[in-house]
């Protein structure tokens, strides 16, 4: 549908603007909190109205007046007292202006067809029948429970405390079926609805979605959501009409996709589940190869006390490098700062190599290093060097008596495909570097050339957001894995994961022990998540400065002489401050007083002590770092 939308939010985006002229029947506005989605739809509503679109906006506070909260118009519960029929016009006006939904009951009163449809739906979903009763000029919704055998129970008034899901779905469906509007903008339609009802509402919405300019009975929808259940992307067109918000920049959307990527992404879409769709809502999604990677990384972060949610990050497991590559392309087009963790064999096979090679960050790094701009060419040079080394190495391995080299030789022999043989060689370099170097003659320049190139290739991947597990696979980093380095069976993967998971969950490791066990994985996690430490000291220091000043002032006035008089002094306000520290000592000496406090563990796990006297400069006091 043709709709010219041009939106600017200077305090969020600077002088940049959002422009989009083609919209789908259902458009998803998604992204993390505090990225401007609600402010965006306020302008969107006005611009749609300016183009003769009959818009109804339902805000995330749309149930105001139908629950326990006050609004400018609703100084009471509209459900408890009923809706004043003499003020229907005012009610509609408030609903339209503020995005409220209480006038849904007015629609049910005025439009019998919608009322019948809503009654039938609610009776099936909730086992409730709704009836609107006029009493003394007020419209009051009444509810009857439908028992087994379709018997009606006693009737009662719909209370403000009644099932929020019932009220939510009742009002949403009313506006969905109401033909007064041909465009609905709904902010967080998932509120109060469990996943099955979210799915039901989306199914009903799809029945009505369409271009209202061609079919007047149809509606266009803009859905602002944080729920992966609502992001129902079935086709490439659905994906193109998904607008993704990120901090400090205008939202992005996919405009064009080349034919080869279209074919591959089309095959991916049916496999997108609610877990995959988290990447639409995270500031920093991290894609990994498999559920064990996802579980282990998440458990490590949790054990470190650095939950991913606090970083607005999430770890998403996908099925192999093919899907890693597709998500790499999708995230790049949507301007999502995604990270990827790939096994070492990403250097020897798969399309992700080509996608990284085309990334500007990769090209800039290679150019800075003076080795061109084409990563695939650099990889090709490395592959030729591996082949040269293997040509010299394999005959020498035939008669080796060293067990480590025998295992390496056997793995090379079992590698039937060239890319697998190259991968085995890379693992050999990782674990048998000196032994392999001793077998390659000093005049084989490819050996020394290769090691330098490999480091630059891995760094080029990282510059593009792809972190390569240079040890091989996840299992190579886990102490519980003790089997073959070159070929890890599925059974070994499962066994190692279960053992490592149980160890993490059951152990009580210190921070140092966690780093000693998972140091290399933690480095990858920190690089991928860019963790930000919460600086509690800044705010503790401010609170302590104020309290020092209060204690000094009370002492100078002669109001405090010991701990008891300090605690009851009104200006010192010990009751409030006792929540952040304990009073250890307050005593007088010939120079004045000495005071010691100990920070409470909720705010300071190390329970640091602070000591001050009447001569300390409160304004310049600085809490010592941990």
XYZ file of C-alpha atoms in Angstrom:
626
model
C 0.000 0.000 0.000
C 1.304 3.426 -0.945
C 1.658 5.599 2.139
C 4.257 8.358 2.394
C 5.677 8.386 5.911
C 8.474 10.765 6.864
C 9.280 10.885 10.580
C 11.959 12.664 12.594
C 12.728 12.504 16.325
C 15.717 14.874 16.679
C 16.522 14.167 20.336
C 16.857 10.451 19.505
C 18.107 10.437 15.911
C 19.753 13.830 15.474
C 19.179 15.183 11.969
C 18.445 11.751 10.485
C 14.951 10.836 9.330
C 12.879 7.750 8.681
C 11.225 7.431 5.281
C 9.117 4.597 3.900
C 6.545 4.763 1.123
C 5.410 1.171 0.667
C 3.665 -0.629 3.502
C 2.193 -4.065 3.966
C -1.231 -5.053 5.187
C 0.354 -5.901 8.556
C 3.400 -3.921 9.644
C 5.471 -4.821 12.690
C 7.285 -2.131 14.675
C 9.771 -3.938 16.909
C 12.908 -3.303 18.942
C 14.230 -2.810 22.485
C 12.635 -0.461 25.003
C 13.407 3.264 24.896
C 14.036 3.382 21.140
C 11.166 5.743 20.252
C 8.436 3.377 19.053
C 5.568 5.112 20.871
C 6.720 8.567 19.752
C 7.060 7.169 16.246
C 3.453 5.967 16.102
C 2.159 9.301 17.380
C 3.587 10.927 14.247
C 2.558 7.942 12.143
C -1.062 8.377 13.224
C -1.093 12.044 12.231
C 0.553 11.423 8.860
C -1.912 8.631 8.063
C -4.809 10.939 8.908
C -3.330 13.606 6.640
C -3.549 11.073 3.784
C -7.269 10.431 4.399
C -6.753 7.198 6.303
C -9.312 6.624 9.081
C -6.970 5.718 11.925
C -7.645 4.426 15.409
C -4.678 4.326 17.760
C -4.804 2.073 20.823
C -2.061 2.920 23.302
C -0.437 0.566 25.784
C -2.577 2.302 28.445
C -5.799 1.659 26.542
C -7.594 -0.043 29.466
C -7.526 3.177 31.526
C -10.982 3.611 32.994
C -11.574 -0.125 32.849
C -9.174 -0.933 35.684
C -7.744 0.595 38.844
C -6.061 3.695 37.515
C -6.966 7.328 37.083
C -6.959 9.330 33.928
C -7.919 12.927 33.249
C -11.437 11.875 32.300
C -11.742 8.729 34.403
C -11.757 9.782 38.054
C -13.660 6.590 38.789
C -14.097 3.100 37.441
C -16.201 3.337 34.301
C -17.069 -0.317 34.716
C -18.230 0.008 38.322
C -20.581 2.940 37.780
C -21.327 2.338 34.122
C -20.742 4.519 31.076
C -22.756 7.738 31.040
C -24.845 7.454 27.879
C -25.197 11.224 27.726
C -21.434 11.518 27.341
C -20.840 8.953 24.609
C -19.455 11.645 22.314
C -17.031 12.798 25.018
C -16.045 9.212 25.703
C -15.294 8.594 22.032
C -13.292 11.805 21.859
C -11.149 10.851 24.848
C -10.657 7.384 23.454
C -9.537 8.737 20.094
C -7.252 11.422 21.511
C -5.553 9.322 24.167
C -5.599 5.904 22.535
C -8.034 4.495 25.111
C -10.468 1.681 24.481
C -13.367 2.221 26.904
C -15.601 3.405 24.056
C -15.526 -0.158 22.756
C -18.664 -0.647 24.881
C -20.316 2.225 23.041
C -19.585 0.425 19.783
C -21.072 -2.784 21.183
C -24.197 -0.843 22.155
C -24.533 0.800 18.749
C -23.542 -2.079 16.437
C -25.456 -5.290 16.998
C -23.452 -7.303 14.455
C -20.203 -6.654 16.332
C -21.863 -7.414 19.667
C -23.105 -10.804 18.422
C -19.681 -11.671 17.025
C -17.946 -10.673 20.265
C -20.429 -12.625 22.383
C -19.885 -15.766 20.334
C -16.100 -15.396 20.556
C -15.959 -14.724 24.291
C -18.327 -17.562 25.105
C -15.983 -19.958 23.315
C -12.700 -18.595 24.664
C -13.642 -17.588 28.207
C -16.917 -19.372 28.879
C -18.539 -15.967 29.450
C -21.526 -14.165 28.000
C -21.552 -10.370 27.940
C -24.731 -8.284 28.053
C -25.055 -4.492 28.047
C -27.719 -3.133 30.395
C -29.085 0.424 30.540
C -29.726 1.640 34.077
C -30.577 5.246 34.863
C -28.825 6.612 31.802
C -25.724 4.483 32.298
C -24.538 1.581 30.184
C -23.306 -1.288 32.336
C -21.658 -4.450 31.018
C -22.958 -7.627 32.650
C -21.285 -11.015 32.622
C -22.663 -14.526 32.904
C -20.521 -17.609 33.261
C -21.439 -20.458 30.906
C -21.286 -23.779 32.742
C -21.007 -27.306 31.400
C -23.991 -28.059 29.183
C -24.274 -24.376 28.156
C -26.129 -23.507 31.356
C -25.890 -19.830 32.320
C -24.766 -18.973 35.815
C -25.842 -15.908 37.813
C -25.277 -12.537 36.148
C -22.885 -10.010 37.655
C -21.349 -6.686 36.713
C -18.033 -6.664 34.861
C -15.643 -5.522 37.568
C -12.521 -3.418 37.254
C -10.683 -6.397 38.724
C -12.220 -8.833 36.228
C -9.873 -10.888 34.046
C -7.649 -8.380 32.256
C -7.299 -10.760 29.329
C -11.068 -10.791 28.831
C -11.267 -6.985 28.806
C -8.207 -6.742 26.561
C -9.500 -9.188 23.986
C -13.032 -7.785 24.153
C -11.889 -4.257 23.331
C -9.278 -5.306 20.752
C -11.778 -7.435 18.842
C -14.360 -4.654 18.965
C -12.035 -2.215 17.210
C -10.863 -4.951 14.874
C -14.417 -5.609 13.663
C -15.507 -1.945 13.720
C -15.796 -0.592 10.168
C -15.483 3.041 11.306
C -11.720 2.696 10.861
C -9.611 1.313 8.039
C -6.319 1.524 9.935
C -5.438 0.315 13.421
C -2.237 1.231 15.249
C -1.956 -0.985 18.327
C 0.762 -0.487 20.916
C 1.612 -3.782 22.632
C -1.462 -5.877 21.766
C 0.096 -8.699 23.789
C -0.696 -7.006 27.118
C -2.611 -9.327 29.479
C -2.938 -12.030 26.813
C -1.266 -15.399 27.090
C 0.441 -16.764 23.931
C -2.566 -18.722 22.679
C -4.851 -15.674 22.808
C -2.142 -13.592 21.126
C -2.099 -16.153 18.345
C -5.905 -16.126 18.141
C -6.057 -12.335 17.854
C -3.391 -12.367 15.158
C -5.393 -14.961 13.225
C -8.478 -12.726 13.406
C -6.379 -9.738 12.393
C -5.076 -11.559 9.311
C -8.651 -12.188 8.141
C -9.296 -8.455 7.971
C -5.841 -7.254 6.866
C -5.721 -5.792 3.381
C -5.533 -2.602 1.359
C -8.575 -0.510 2.353
C -8.168 1.648 -0.754
C -8.916 -1.392 -2.917
C -11.280 -3.227 -0.553
C -13.186 -0.940 1.865
C -13.893 -3.810 4.276
C -10.159 -4.342 4.826
C -7.773 -2.654 7.262
C -4.069 -1.886 7.386
C -2.365 -2.608 10.708
C 0.665 -1.242 12.525
C 1.614 -3.499 15.432
C 4.058 -2.210 18.055
C 5.097 -5.284 19.968
C 7.640 -6.899 22.257
C 6.141 -10.331 21.748
C 7.693 -12.839 19.324
C 4.238 -14.430 19.042
C 2.977 -11.369 17.175
C 5.883 -11.165 14.743
C 4.306 -13.682 12.396
C 6.631 -13.535 9.403
C 5.448 -16.020 6.797
C 6.627 -14.444 3.566
C 9.363 -12.180 2.275
C 6.774 -9.404 2.056
C 6.081 -9.805 5.779
C 9.816 -9.494 6.442
C 10.068 -6.356 4.311
C 7.349 -4.701 6.387
C 9.065 -5.361 9.689
C 10.480 -2.045 10.961
C 13.252 -2.544 13.529
C 14.108 0.139 16.094
C 17.547 0.478 17.681
C 18.943 3.039 20.151
C 20.076 6.408 18.815
C 19.255 5.875 15.132
C 16.206 5.792 12.865
C 14.536 2.408 12.478
C 15.519 0.134 9.598
C 13.679 -2.145 7.215
C 14.574 -4.435 4.332
C 13.915 -2.854 0.964
C 15.609 -5.090 -1.591
C 16.869 -8.690 -1.470
C 18.774 -10.273 -4.344
C 17.240 -13.331 -5.981
C 19.650 -15.901 -4.489
C 19.144 -14.576 -0.956
C 15.381 -14.470 -1.534
C 15.392 -18.165 -2.312
C 17.438 -19.037 0.771
C 15.584 -16.719 3.175
C 12.254 -18.014 1.890
C 13.344 -21.487 2.993
C 14.373 -20.126 6.402
C 11.115 -18.336 7.263
C 9.035 -21.456 8.059
C 11.721 -22.465 10.565
C 11.615 -19.167 12.463
C 10.293 -19.879 15.947
C 9.644 -17.573 18.878
C 13.188 -18.166 20.155
C 14.732 -17.077 16.849
C 12.550 -13.960 16.753
C 14.227 -12.566 19.852
C 16.732 -10.890 17.548
C 14.048 -8.356 16.597
C 13.924 -7.104 20.189
C 17.540 -7.305 21.391
C 20.108 -4.550 21.032
C 22.781 -7.216 20.643
C 21.612 -10.677 19.590
C 24.290 -13.384 19.538
C 23.819 -16.311 17.163
C 25.538 -19.626 17.886
C 25.702 -23.043 16.214
C 23.418 -25.241 18.256
C 21.501 -25.492 21.512
C 24.484 -26.709 23.575
C 26.436 -23.554 22.675
C 23.432 -21.446 23.635
C 22.957 -23.221 26.957
C 26.622 -23.223 27.984
C 27.169 -19.555 27.106
C 24.001 -18.543 28.969
C 24.920 -20.587 32.039
C 28.418 -19.115 32.153
C 27.025 -15.586 32.030
C 24.506 -16.386 34.747
C 27.218 -17.908 36.938
C 29.309 -14.762 36.468
C 26.405 -12.610 37.626
C 26.140 -10.995 34.197
C 22.705 -12.049 32.925
C 22.232 -11.339 29.252
C 18.910 -9.583 29.758
C 20.630 -6.773 31.651
C 22.791 -6.221 28.560
C 19.717 -6.226 26.265
C 21.377 -9.219 24.628
C 20.250 -12.752 23.910
C 21.888 -15.924 22.645
C 20.036 -17.637 19.808
C 20.912 -21.103 18.608
C 20.542 -21.885 14.917
C 21.089 -24.970 12.822
C 24.568 -24.770 11.360
C 26.477 -22.281 9.268
C 23.821 -21.984 6.573
C 21.447 -20.367 9.053
C 24.261 -18.328 10.604
C 24.871 -16.832 7.183
C 21.185 -16.064 6.591
C 20.811 -14.323 9.948
C 24.051 -12.445 9.232
C 22.502 -11.095 6.033
C 19.120 -10.293 7.613
C 20.652 -8.491 10.595
C 22.960 -6.509 8.347
C 20.041 -5.340 6.198
C 18.051 -4.403 9.306
C 21.032 -2.563 10.816
C 20.966 -4.828 13.882
C 24.296 -5.011 15.706
C 24.302 -8.808 15.871
C 27.238 -11.016 16.808
C 27.933 -14.566 15.693
C 29.987 -17.383 17.206
C 31.131 -19.963 14.652
C 33.206 -23.124 14.801
C 36.684 -23.068 13.272
C 35.505 -24.858 10.130
C 33.767 -21.625 9.105
C 37.177 -20.820 7.562
C 37.041 -23.852 5.277
C 33.418 -24.087 4.107
C 30.035 -22.378 3.883
C 28.589 -19.160 2.503
C 29.287 -17.101 5.623
C 32.856 -16.624 4.380
C 31.565 -14.837 1.284
C 29.124 -12.706 3.287
C 31.897 -11.611 5.647
C 34.146 -10.929 2.657
C 31.544 -8.478 1.308
C 31.252 -6.656 4.632
C 32.797 -3.183 4.697
C 34.304 -3.725 8.160
C 36.194 -6.770 6.922
C 37.425 -4.985 3.806
C 38.617 -1.979 5.799
C 40.609 -4.216 8.151
C 42.265 -6.182 5.335
C 43.198 -2.974 3.571
C 44.712 -1.592 6.775
C 46.771 -4.782 7.094
C 47.996 -4.367 3.523
C 46.658 -7.688 2.215
C 43.991 -6.395 -0.156
C 40.232 -6.092 0.336
C 38.953 -9.523 -0.718
C 38.759 -11.994 2.174
C 37.914 -14.872 -0.165
C 41.181 -14.275 -1.997
C 43.068 -14.248 1.310
C 41.325 -17.493 2.307
C 42.205 -18.954 -1.092
C 45.871 -18.158 -0.500
C 45.660 -19.852 2.904
C 43.992 -22.924 1.398
C 46.782 -23.258 -1.156
C 49.327 -22.995 1.648
C 47.511 -25.763 3.561
C 47.549 -27.977 0.465
C 51.300 -27.429 0.038
C 51.951 -28.279 3.680
C 49.772 -31.397 3.471
C 51.590 -32.577 0.351
C 54.853 -32.605 2.266
C 53.405 -33.705 5.584
C 51.223 -36.716 4.731
C 54.049 -38.990 3.443
C 56.067 -38.262 6.578
C 53.125 -39.159 8.808
C 52.748 -42.604 7.264
C 55.396 -44.232 9.464
C 55.161 -42.055 12.585
C 55.252 -43.827 15.929
C 54.069 -40.878 18.039
C 50.496 -41.452 19.222
C 49.461 -37.800 18.871
C 50.664 -37.676 15.296
C 49.071 -41.044 14.585
C 45.680 -39.683 15.681
C 46.264 -36.628 13.504
C 47.239 -38.831 10.547
C 44.179 -41.050 10.996
C 41.892 -38.019 11.089
C 43.418 -36.744 7.837
C 42.864 -40.135 6.226
C 39.216 -40.224 7.320
C 38.572 -36.737 5.935
C 37.151 -37.641 2.546
C 36.423 -34.063 1.482
C 39.047 -31.396 0.980
C 37.400 -28.847 3.295
C 37.338 -31.423 6.117
C 41.005 -32.258 5.529
C 41.868 -28.556 5.759
C 39.890 -28.284 8.996
C 41.774 -31.248 10.488
C 45.043 -29.573 9.520
C 43.977 -26.360 11.286
C 43.206 -28.373 14.417
C 46.590 -30.050 14.116
C 48.279 -26.654 14.008
C 46.368 -25.718 17.135
C 47.267 -28.769 19.207
C 50.451 -30.181 17.601
C 52.049 -27.020 16.319
C 55.681 -27.773 17.168
C 55.508 -31.409 16.044
C 53.968 -30.467 12.709
C 56.466 -27.653 12.170
C 59.318 -30.089 12.771
C 58.073 -32.285 9.921
C 57.834 -29.462 7.401
C 61.162 -28.479 5.862
C 62.443 -25.007 6.552
C 62.311 -24.100 2.870
C 58.548 -24.653 2.762
C 57.545 -21.024 3.007
C 53.844 -21.865 3.198
C 54.209 -23.057 6.809
C 55.284 -19.746 8.301
C 53.083 -17.782 5.878
C 49.992 -19.742 6.907
C 50.084 -19.042 10.640
C 50.256 -15.293 10.138
C 47.462 -15.341 7.576
C 45.185 -17.430 9.786
C 45.352 -14.882 12.590
C 44.460 -12.077 10.197
C 41.583 -14.081 8.699
C 40.137 -14.767 12.154
C 40.501 -11.084 13.050
C 38.762 -10.084 9.795
C 35.810 -12.278 10.766
C 35.708 -10.669 14.197
C 35.717 -7.158 12.735
C 32.507 -8.155 10.933
C 30.922 -9.465 14.123
C 31.773 -13.158 13.668
C 33.802 -14.651 16.523
C 35.583 -17.819 15.453
C 36.157 -20.589 17.989
C 39.828 -20.941 17.106
C 40.191 -24.099 19.232
C 37.706 -25.876 16.961
C 34.235 -26.389 18.451
C 32.641 -25.575 21.784
C 33.632 -28.979 23.176
C 37.314 -28.124 22.729
C 36.857 -25.438 25.414
C 35.036 -27.622 27.941
C 37.096 -29.498 30.554
C 34.530 -32.309 30.611
C 35.410 -33.212 27.000
C 38.264 -35.731 26.837
C 37.643 -37.573 23.553
C 38.933 -37.291 19.982
C 39.942 -33.736 19.078
C 39.406 -34.185 15.362
C 36.015 -35.873 15.167
C 33.431 -35.206 17.877
C 30.534 -37.640 17.728
C 26.955 -36.587 18.453
C 26.929 -38.868 21.491
C 30.081 -37.195 22.818
C 28.531 -33.760 22.260
C 25.431 -34.692 24.251
C 27.406 -36.348 27.041
C 29.847 -33.444 27.355
C 27.073 -30.870 27.362
C 25.119 -32.669 30.079
C 28.212 -33.105 32.254
C 29.300 -29.489 31.825
C 25.789 -28.175 32.410
C 25.455 -30.173 35.627
C 28.875 -28.981 36.785
C 27.991 -25.318 36.219
C 24.616 -25.628 37.926
C 25.874 -27.563 40.935
C 29.246 -25.915 41.560
C 29.918 -22.845 43.653
C 32.803 -21.344 41.687
C 34.475 -18.080 42.584
C 34.920 -15.449 39.911
C 38.564 -16.452 39.543
C 37.693 -20.128 39.181
C 35.113 -19.364 36.506
C 37.733 -17.450 34.521
C 40.292 -20.204 34.993
C 37.874 -22.790 33.616
C 36.200 -20.803 30.829
C 38.607 -17.922 30.214
C 38.694 -18.139 26.415
C 34.920 -18.479 26.151
C 34.464 -15.554 28.542
C 36.708 -13.408 26.344
C 34.479 -14.205 23.368
C 31.334 -13.480 25.404
C 32.667 -10.142 26.622
C 33.699 -9.110 23.131
C 30.294 -10.117 21.777
C 28.147 -8.564 24.503
C 30.260 -5.473 25.318
C 29.236 -5.682 28.994
C 28.714 -2.492 30.933
C 29.377 -2.644 34.647
C 26.808 -0.921 36.846
C 28.786 1.741 38.700
C 27.129 1.534 42.103
C 30.048 3.391 43.699
C 29.102 6.646 41.999
C 25.726 6.714 43.729
C 26.971 5.293 47.016
C 29.633 8.002 47.159
C 27.010 10.701 46.651
C 24.811 9.287 49.442
C 27.784 8.939 51.823
C 28.918 12.530 51.143
C 25.495 13.844 52.069
C 25.390 11.768 55.239
C 28.903 12.808 56.325
C 27.829 16.441 55.961
C 24.683 15.824 58.043
C 26.648 14.095 60.810
C 29.297 16.836 60.876
C 26.640 19.555 60.990
C 24.742 17.854 63.834
C 28.016 17.389 65.758
C 28.950 21.057 65.324
C 25.536 22.001 66.741
C 26.211 19.781 69.756
C 23.339 17.416 68.930
C 25.238 14.103 68.735
C 27.572 12.652 71.369
C 27.244 8.894 70.838
C 25.640 6.258 68.622
C 22.231 6.513 70.297
C 21.936 10.281 69.905
C 23.115 9.980 66.293
C 20.420 7.442 65.438
C 17.563 9.537 66.826
C 18.696 12.850 65.329
C 16.051 14.003 62.855
C 18.358 15.829 60.452
C 20.758 12.876 60.164
C 17.871 10.603 59.108
C 19.465 7.361 60.267
C 16.357 5.311 59.484
C 16.721 5.911 55.733
C 20.494 5.551 55.640
C 20.471 2.360 57.713
C 19.203 0.616 54.592
C 22.535 1.181 52.839
C 25.051 0.867 55.697
C 25.416 -0.225 59.330
C 26.792 2.060 62.017
C 29.902 0.374 63.436
C 31.313 3.148 65.648
C 30.681 6.699 66.730
C 32.946 7.991 69.487
C 34.407 11.273 70.689
C 38.081 12.107 71.199
C 40.092 15.230 71.962
C 39.981 16.333 68.314
C 36.307 15.718 67.644
C 34.661 12.441 66.648
C 35.389 9.227 64.780
C 32.664 7.462 62.817
C 32.791 4.093 61.052
C 30.080 2.626 58.848
C 29.925 -0.662 56.922
C 28.146 -0.904 53.581
C 25.370 -3.464 53.449
C 25.822 -6.509 51.177
C 22.819 -5.772 48.963
C 24.657 -2.761 47.527
C 28.240 -3.823 48.232
C 28.958 -7.579 48.364
C 32.402 -6.882 49.892
C 30.846 -4.830 52.724
C 33.506 -2.139 52.665
C 34.011 0.054 55.732
C 34.069 3.837 55.608
C 35.810 5.862 58.302
C 35.557 9.640 58.697
C 35.776 12.367 61.326
C 34.737 15.974 61.811
C 37.682 17.229 59.714
C 36.990 15.216 56.537
C 35.797 17.250 53.542
C 32.379 15.773 52.838
C 32.198 17.326 49.375
C 35.486 15.703 48.305
C 35.028 12.299 49.909
C 35.650 9.403 47.502
C 34.676 5.805 48.203
C 37.656 3.496 47.790
C 37.323 1.110 44.873
C 36.801 -2.599 45.357
